PDB file of C-alpha atoms and ligand atoms in Angstrom:
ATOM      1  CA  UNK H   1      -9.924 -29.574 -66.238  1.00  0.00           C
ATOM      2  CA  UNK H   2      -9.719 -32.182 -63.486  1.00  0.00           C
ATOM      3  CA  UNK H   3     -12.488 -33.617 -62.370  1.00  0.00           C
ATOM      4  CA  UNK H   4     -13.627 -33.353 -58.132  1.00  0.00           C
ATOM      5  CA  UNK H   5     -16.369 -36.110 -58.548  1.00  0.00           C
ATOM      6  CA  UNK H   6     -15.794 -39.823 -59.964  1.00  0.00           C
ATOM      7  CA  UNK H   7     -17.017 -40.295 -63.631  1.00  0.00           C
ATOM      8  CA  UNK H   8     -19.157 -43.196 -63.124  1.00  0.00           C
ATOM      9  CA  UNK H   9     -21.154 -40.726 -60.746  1.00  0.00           C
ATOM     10  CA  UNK H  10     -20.995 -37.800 -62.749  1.00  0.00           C
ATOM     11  CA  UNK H  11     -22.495 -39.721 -65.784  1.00  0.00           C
ATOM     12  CA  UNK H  12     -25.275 -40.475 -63.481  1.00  0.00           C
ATOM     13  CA  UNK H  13     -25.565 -37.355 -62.111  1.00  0.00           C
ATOM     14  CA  UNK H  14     -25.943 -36.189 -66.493  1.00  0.00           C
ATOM     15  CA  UNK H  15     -28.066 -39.352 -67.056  1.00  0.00           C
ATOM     16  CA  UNK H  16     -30.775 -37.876 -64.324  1.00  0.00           C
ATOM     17  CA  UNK H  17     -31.045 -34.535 -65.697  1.00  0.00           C
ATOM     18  CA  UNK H  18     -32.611 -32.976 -68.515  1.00  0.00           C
ATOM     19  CA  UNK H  19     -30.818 -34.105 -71.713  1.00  0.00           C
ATOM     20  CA  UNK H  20     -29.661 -31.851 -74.256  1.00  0.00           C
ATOM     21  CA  UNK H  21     -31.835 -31.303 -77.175  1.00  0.00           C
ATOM     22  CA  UNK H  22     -30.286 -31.574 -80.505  1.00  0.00           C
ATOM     23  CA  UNK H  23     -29.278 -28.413 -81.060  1.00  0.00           C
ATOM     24  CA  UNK H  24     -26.918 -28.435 -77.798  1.00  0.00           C
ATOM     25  CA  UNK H  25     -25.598 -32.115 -78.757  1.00  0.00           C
ATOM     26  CA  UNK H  26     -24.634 -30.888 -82.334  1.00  0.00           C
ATOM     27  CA  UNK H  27     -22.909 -27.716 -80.906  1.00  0.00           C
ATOM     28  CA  UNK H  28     -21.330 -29.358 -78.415  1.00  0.00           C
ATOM     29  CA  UNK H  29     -19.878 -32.017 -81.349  1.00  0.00           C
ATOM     30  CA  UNK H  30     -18.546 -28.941 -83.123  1.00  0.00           C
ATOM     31  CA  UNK H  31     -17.228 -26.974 -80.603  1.00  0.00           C
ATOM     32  CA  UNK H  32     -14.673 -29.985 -79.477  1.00  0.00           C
ATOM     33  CA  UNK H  33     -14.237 -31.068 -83.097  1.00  0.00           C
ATOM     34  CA  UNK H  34     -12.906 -27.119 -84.156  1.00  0.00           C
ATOM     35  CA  UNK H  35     -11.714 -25.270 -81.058  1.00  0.00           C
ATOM     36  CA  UNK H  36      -8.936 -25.419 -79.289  1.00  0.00           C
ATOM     37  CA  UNK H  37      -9.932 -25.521 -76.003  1.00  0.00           C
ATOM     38  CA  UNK H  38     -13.211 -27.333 -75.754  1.00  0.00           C
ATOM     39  CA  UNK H  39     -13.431 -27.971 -72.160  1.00  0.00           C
ATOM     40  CA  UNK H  40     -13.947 -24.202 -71.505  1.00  0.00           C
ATOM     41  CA  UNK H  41     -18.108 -25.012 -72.968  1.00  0.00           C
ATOM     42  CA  UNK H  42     -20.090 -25.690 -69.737  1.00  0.00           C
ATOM     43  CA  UNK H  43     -21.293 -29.178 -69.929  1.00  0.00           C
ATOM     44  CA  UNK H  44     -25.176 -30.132 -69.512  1.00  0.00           C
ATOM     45  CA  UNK H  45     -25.524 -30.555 -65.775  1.00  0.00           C
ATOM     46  CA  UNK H  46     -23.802 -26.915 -65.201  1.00  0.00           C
ATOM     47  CA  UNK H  47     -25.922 -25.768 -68.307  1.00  0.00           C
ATOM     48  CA  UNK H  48     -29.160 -26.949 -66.690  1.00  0.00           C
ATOM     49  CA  UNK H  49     -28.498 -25.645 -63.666  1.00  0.00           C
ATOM     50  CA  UNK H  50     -27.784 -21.665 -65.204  1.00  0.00           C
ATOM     51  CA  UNK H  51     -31.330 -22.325 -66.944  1.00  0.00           C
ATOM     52  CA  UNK H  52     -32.945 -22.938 -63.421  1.00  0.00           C
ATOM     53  CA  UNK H  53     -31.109 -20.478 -61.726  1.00  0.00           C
ATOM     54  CA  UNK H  54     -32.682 -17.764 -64.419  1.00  0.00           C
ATOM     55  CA  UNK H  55     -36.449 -19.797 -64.315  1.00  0.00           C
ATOM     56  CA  UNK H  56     -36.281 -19.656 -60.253  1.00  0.00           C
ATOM     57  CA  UNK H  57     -34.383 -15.902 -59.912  1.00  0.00           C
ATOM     58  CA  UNK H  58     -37.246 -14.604 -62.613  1.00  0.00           C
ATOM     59  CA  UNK H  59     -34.146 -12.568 -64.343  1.00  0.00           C
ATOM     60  CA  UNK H  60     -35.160 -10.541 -67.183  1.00  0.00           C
ATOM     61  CA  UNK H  61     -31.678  -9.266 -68.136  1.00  0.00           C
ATOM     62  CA  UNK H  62     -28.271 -11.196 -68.174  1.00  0.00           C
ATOM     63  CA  UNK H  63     -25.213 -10.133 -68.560  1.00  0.00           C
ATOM     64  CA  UNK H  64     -22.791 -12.845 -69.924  1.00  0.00           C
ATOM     65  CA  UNK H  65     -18.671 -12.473 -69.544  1.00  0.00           C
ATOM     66  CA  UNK H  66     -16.956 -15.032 -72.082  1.00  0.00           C
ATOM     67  CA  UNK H  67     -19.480 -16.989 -74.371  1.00  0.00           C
ATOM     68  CA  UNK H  68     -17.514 -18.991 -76.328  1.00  0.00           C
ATOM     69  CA  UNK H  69     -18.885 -21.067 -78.526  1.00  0.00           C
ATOM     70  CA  UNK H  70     -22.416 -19.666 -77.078  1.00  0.00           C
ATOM     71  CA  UNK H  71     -23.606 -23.164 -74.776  1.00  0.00           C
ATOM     72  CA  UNK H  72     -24.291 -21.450 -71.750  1.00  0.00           C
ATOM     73  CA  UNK H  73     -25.517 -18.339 -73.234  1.00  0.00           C
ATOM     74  CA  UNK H  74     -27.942 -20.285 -75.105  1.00  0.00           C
ATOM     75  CA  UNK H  75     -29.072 -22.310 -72.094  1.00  0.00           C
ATOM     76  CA  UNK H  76     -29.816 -19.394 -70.046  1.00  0.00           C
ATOM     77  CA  UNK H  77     -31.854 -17.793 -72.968  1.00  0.00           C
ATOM     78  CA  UNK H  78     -34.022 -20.390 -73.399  1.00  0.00           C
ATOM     79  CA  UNK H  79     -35.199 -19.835 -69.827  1.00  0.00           C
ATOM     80  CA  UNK H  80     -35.528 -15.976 -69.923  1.00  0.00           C
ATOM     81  CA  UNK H  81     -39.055 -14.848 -70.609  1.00  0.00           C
ATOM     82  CA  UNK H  82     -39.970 -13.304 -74.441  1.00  0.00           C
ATOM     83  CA  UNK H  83     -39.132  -9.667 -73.628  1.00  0.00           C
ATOM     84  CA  UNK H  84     -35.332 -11.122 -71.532  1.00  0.00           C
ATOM     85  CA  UNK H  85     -32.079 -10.016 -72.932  1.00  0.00           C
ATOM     86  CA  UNK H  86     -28.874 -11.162 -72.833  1.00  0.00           C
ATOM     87  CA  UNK H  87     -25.852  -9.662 -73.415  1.00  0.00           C
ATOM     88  CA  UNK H  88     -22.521 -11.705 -74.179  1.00  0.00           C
ATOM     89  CA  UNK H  89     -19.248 -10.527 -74.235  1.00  0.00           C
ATOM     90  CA  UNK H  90     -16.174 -12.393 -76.401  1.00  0.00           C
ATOM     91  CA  UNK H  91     -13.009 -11.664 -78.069  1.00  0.00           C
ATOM     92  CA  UNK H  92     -12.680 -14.799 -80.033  1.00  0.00           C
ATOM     93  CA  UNK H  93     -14.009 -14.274 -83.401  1.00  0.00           C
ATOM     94  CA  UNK H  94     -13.880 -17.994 -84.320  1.00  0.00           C
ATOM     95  CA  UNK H  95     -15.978 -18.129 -81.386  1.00  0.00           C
ATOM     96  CA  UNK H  96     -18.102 -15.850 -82.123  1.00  0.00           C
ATOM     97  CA  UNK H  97     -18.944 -17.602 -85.875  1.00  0.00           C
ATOM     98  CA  UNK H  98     -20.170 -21.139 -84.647  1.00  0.00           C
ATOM     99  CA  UNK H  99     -22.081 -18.946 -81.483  1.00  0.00           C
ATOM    100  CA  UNK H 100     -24.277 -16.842 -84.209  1.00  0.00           C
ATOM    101  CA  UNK H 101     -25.098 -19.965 -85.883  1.00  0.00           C
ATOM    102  CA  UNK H 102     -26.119 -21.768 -83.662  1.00  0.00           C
ATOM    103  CA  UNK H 103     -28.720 -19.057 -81.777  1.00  0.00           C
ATOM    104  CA  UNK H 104     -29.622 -18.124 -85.132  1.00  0.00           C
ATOM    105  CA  UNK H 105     -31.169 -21.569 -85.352  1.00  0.00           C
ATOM    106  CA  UNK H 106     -32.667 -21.242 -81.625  1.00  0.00           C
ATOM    107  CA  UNK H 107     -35.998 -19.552 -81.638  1.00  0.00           C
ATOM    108  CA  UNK H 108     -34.453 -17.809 -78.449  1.00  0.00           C
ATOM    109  CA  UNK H 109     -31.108 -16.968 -80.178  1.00  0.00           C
ATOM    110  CA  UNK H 110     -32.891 -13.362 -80.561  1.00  0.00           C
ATOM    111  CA  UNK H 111     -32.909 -12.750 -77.117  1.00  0.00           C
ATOM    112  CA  UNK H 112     -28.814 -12.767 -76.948  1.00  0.00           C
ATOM    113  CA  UNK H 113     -26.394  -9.791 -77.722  1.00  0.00           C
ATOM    114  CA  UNK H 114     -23.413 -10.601 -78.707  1.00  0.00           C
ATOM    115  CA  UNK H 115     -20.841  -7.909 -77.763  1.00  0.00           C
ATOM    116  CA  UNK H 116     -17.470  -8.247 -79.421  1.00  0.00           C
ATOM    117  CA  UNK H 117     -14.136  -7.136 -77.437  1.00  0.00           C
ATOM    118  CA  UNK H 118     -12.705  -6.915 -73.470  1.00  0.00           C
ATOM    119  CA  UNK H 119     -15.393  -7.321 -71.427  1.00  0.00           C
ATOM    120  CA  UNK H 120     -14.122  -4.495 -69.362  1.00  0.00           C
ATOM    121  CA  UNK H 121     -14.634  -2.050 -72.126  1.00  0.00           C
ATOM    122  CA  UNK H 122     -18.329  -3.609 -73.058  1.00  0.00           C
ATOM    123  CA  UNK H 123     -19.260  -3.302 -68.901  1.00  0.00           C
ATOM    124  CA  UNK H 124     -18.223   0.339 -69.046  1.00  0.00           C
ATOM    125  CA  UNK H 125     -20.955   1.002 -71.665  1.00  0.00           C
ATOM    126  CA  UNK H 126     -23.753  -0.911 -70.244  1.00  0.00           C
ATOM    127  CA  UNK H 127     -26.066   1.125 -67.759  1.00  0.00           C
ATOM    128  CA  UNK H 128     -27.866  -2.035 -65.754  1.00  0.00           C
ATOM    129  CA  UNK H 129     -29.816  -2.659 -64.180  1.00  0.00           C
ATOM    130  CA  UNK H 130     -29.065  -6.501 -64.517  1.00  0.00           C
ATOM    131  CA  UNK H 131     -30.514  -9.137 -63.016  1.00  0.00           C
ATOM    132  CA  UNK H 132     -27.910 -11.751 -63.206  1.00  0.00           C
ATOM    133  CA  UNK H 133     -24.315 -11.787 -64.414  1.00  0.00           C
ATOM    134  CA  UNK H 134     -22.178 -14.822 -65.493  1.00  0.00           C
ATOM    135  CA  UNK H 135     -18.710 -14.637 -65.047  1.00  0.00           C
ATOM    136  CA  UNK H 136     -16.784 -16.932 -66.933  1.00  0.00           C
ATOM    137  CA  UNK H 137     -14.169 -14.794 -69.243  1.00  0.00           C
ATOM    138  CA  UNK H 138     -10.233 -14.422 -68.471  1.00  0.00           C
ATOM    139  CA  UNK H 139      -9.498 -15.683 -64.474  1.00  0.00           C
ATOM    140  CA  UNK H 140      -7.383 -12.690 -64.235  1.00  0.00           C
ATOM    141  CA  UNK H 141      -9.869 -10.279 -64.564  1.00  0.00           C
ATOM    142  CA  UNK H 142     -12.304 -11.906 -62.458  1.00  0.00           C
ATOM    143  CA  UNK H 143     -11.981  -9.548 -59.246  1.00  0.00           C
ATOM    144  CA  UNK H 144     -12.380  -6.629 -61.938  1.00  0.00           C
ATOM    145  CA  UNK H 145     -15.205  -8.227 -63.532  1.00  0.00           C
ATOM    146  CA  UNK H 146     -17.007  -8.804 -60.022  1.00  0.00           C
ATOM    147  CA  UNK H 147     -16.113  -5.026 -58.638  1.00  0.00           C
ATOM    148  CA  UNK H 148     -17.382  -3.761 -62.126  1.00  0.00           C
ATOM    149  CA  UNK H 149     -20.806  -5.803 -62.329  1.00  0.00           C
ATOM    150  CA  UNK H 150     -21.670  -5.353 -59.147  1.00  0.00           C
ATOM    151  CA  UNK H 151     -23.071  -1.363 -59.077  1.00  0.00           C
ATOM    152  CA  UNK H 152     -25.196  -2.201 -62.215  1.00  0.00           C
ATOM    153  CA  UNK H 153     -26.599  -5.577 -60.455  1.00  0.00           C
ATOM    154  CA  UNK H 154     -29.572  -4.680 -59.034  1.00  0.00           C
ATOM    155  CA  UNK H 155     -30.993  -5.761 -55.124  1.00  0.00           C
ATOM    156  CA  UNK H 156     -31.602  -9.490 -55.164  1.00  0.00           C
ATOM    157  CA  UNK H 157     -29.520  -9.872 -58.316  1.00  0.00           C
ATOM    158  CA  UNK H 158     -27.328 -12.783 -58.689  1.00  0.00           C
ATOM    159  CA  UNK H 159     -23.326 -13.043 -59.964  1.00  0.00           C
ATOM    160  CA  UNK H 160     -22.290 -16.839 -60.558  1.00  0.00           C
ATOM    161  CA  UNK H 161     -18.524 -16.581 -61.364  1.00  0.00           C
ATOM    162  CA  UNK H 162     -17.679 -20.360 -62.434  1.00  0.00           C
ATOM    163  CA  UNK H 163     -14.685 -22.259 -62.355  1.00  0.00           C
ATOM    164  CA  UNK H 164     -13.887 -21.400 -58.821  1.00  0.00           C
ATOM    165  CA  UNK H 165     -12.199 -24.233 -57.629  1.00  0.00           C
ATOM    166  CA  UNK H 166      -9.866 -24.529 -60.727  1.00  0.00           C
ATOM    167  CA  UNK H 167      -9.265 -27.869 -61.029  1.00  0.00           C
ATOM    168  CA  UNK H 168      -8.273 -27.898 -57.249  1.00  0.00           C
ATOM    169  CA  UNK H 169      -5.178 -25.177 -57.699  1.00  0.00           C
ATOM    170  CA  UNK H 170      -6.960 -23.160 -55.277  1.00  0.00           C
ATOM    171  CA  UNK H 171      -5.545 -24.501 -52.295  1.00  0.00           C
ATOM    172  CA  UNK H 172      -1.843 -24.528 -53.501  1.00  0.00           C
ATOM    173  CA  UNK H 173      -2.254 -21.519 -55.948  1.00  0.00           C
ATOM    174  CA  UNK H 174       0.864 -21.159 -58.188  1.00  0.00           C
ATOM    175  CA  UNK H 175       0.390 -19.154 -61.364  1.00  0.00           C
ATOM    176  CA  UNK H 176      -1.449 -15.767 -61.874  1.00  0.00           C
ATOM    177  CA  UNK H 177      -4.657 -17.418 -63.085  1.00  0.00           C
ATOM    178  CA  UNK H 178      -4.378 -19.445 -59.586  1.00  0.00           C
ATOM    179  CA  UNK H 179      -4.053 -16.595 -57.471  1.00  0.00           C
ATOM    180  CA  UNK H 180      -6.433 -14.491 -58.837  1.00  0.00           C
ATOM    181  CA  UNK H 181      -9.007 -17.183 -58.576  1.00  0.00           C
ATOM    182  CA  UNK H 182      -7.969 -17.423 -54.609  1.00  0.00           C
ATOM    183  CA  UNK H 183      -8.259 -13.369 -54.630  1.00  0.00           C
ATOM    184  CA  UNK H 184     -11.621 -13.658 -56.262  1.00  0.00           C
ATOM    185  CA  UNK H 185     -12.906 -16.265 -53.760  1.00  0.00           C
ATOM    186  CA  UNK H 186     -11.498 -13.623 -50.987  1.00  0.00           C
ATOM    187  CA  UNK H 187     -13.198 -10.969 -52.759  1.00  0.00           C
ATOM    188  CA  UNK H 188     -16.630 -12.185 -52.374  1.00  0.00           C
ATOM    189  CA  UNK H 189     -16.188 -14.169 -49.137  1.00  0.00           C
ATOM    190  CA  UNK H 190     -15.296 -10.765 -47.285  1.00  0.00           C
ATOM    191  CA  UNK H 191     -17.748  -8.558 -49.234  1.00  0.00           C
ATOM    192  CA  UNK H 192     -20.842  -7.822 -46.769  1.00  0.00           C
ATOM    193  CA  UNK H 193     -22.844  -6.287 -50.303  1.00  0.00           C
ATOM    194  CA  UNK H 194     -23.753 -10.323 -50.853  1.00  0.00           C
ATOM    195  CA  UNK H 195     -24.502 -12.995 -49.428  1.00  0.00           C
ATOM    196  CA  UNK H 196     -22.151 -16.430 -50.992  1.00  0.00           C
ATOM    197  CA  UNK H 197     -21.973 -19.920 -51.606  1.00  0.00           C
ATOM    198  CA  UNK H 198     -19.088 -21.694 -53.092  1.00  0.00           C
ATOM    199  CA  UNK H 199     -20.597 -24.685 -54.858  1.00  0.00           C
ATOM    200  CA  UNK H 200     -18.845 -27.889 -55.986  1.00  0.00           C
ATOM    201  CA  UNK H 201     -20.427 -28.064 -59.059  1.00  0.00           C
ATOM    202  CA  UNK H 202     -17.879 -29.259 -62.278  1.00  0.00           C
ATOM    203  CA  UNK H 203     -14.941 -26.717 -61.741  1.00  0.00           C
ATOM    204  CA  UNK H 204     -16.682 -24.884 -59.011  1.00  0.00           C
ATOM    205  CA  UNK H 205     -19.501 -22.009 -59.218  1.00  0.00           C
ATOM    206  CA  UNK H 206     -19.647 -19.090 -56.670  1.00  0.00           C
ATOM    207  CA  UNK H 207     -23.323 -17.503 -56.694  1.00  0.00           C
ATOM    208  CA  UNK H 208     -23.285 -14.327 -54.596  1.00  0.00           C
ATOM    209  CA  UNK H 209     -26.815 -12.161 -54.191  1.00  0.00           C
ATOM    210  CA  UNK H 210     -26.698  -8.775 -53.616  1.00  0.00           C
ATOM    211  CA  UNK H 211     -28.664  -7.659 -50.608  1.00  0.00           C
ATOM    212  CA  UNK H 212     -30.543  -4.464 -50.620  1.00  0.00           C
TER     213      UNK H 212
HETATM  214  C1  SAM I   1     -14.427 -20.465 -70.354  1.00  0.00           C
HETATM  215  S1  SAM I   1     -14.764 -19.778 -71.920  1.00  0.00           S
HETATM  216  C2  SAM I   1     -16.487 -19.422 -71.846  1.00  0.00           C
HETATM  217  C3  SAM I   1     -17.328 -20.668 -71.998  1.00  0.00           C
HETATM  218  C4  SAM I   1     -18.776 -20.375 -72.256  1.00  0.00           C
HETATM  219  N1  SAM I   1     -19.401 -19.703 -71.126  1.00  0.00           N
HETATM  220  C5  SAM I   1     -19.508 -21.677 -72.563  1.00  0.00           C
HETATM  221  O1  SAM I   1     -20.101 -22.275 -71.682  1.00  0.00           O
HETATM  222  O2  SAM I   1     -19.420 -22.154 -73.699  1.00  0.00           O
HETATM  223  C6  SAM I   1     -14.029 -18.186 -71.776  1.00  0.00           C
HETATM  224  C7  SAM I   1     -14.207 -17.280 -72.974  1.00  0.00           C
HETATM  225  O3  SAM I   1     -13.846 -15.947 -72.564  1.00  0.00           O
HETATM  226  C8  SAM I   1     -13.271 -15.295 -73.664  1.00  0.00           C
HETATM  227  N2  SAM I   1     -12.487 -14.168 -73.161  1.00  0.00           N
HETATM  228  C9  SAM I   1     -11.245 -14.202 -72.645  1.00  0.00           C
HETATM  229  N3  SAM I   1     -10.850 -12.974 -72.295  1.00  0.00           N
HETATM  230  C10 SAM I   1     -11.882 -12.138 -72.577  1.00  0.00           C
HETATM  231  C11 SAM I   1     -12.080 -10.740 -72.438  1.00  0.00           C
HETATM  232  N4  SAM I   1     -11.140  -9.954 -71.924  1.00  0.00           N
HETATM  233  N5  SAM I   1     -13.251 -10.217 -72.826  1.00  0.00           N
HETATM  234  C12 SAM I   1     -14.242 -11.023 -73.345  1.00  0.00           C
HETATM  235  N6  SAM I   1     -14.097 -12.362 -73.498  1.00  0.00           N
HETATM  236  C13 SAM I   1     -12.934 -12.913 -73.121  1.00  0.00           C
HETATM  237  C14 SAM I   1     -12.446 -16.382 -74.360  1.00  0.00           C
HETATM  238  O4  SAM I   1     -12.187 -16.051 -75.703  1.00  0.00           O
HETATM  239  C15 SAM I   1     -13.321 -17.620 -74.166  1.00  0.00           C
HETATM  240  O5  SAM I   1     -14.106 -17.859 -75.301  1.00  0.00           O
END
């Protein structure tokens, strides 16, 4: 993933936010020692920020599309109250193993469900209403995910679809991932059901509240 701000001021950007507690560092040390494509995990800064999104929004239920290694899902557990939920969708079953250990050693790793295959299939069974949803699954299926999520979201509920800006491909879009990003970014942009911003943040994050 390229990077849209210089290092030296993204490390102080990280060096003036909370820190990651122990648990986060030592997950974050496994996930790039064992998986393939590390750089997917959300890093501390975009982390901390889903964590005060769900503190400020007051969300109570979260739906999660593409957990990983289980970073972000964590993060934004940690700030939902005792009787929050999240749900997290994956298909990776490596994945999946390092995610359950690691909430299993969170005191708030009982607040996540962790729901195993397409996303699209897991949405079709959930009856909302959610409070927040995280995109952050296959770019393909982001439109789909957005058009799917959005009747179970309810009135002053929040989607934040990350990687947005995709390394920059977005203004000279090339491959399918690329273009569906751009059609996502459309999507919501044109959709008067929200209300948008398209923030720089790492690869990009879109937040878009539904109105009532
Ligand atoms: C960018 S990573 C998610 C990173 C995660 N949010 C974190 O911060 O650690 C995308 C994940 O989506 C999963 N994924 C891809 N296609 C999927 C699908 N159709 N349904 C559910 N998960 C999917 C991948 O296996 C991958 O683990």
């Amino acid at each position: 993933m390229d990077r849209f701000i210089d290092a030296a001021v993204e490390q102080f950007a990280r060096s003036h936010t909370e820190p990651e507690t122990d648990l986060y560092v030592r997950l974050r040390e496994e996930t790039y020692r064992v998986m393939q494509w590390p750089e997917m995990q959300v890093d501390v800064i975009e982390g901390r920020f889903l964590q005060m999104l769900v503190r400020l929004s007051g969300a109570k239920s979260i739906l999660e599309l593409g957990m990983f290694t289980g970073y972000s899902a964590l993060m934004m557990a940690e700030a939902l109250p005792d009787d929050g939920h999240l749900i997290s969708c994956e298909i990776d079953g490596k994945a999946e193993a390092i995610a359950r250990r690691y909430f299993a050693e969170s005191p708030h790793g009982d607040k996540i469900t962790i729901r195993m295959g397409a996303a699209l299939d897991t949405i079709k069974t959930l009856a909302g209403p959610l409070d927040l949803v995280f995109i952050d699954a296959d770019k393909v299926n982001y439109s789909n995910y957005y058009e799917a999520c959005l009747p179970l979201l309810k009135s002053g509920g929040l989607i934040i679809a990350d990687n947005v800006l995709w390394s920059g491909k977005v203004v000279d879009p090339k491959d399918a991932d690329d273009h569906a990003i751009v059609a996502f970014n459309r999507l919501v942009q044109s959709d008067p059901r929200v209300e948008n911003v398209c923030l720089t943040v790492r690869d990009g994050m879109m937040l878009a509240w539904r109105r009532s």
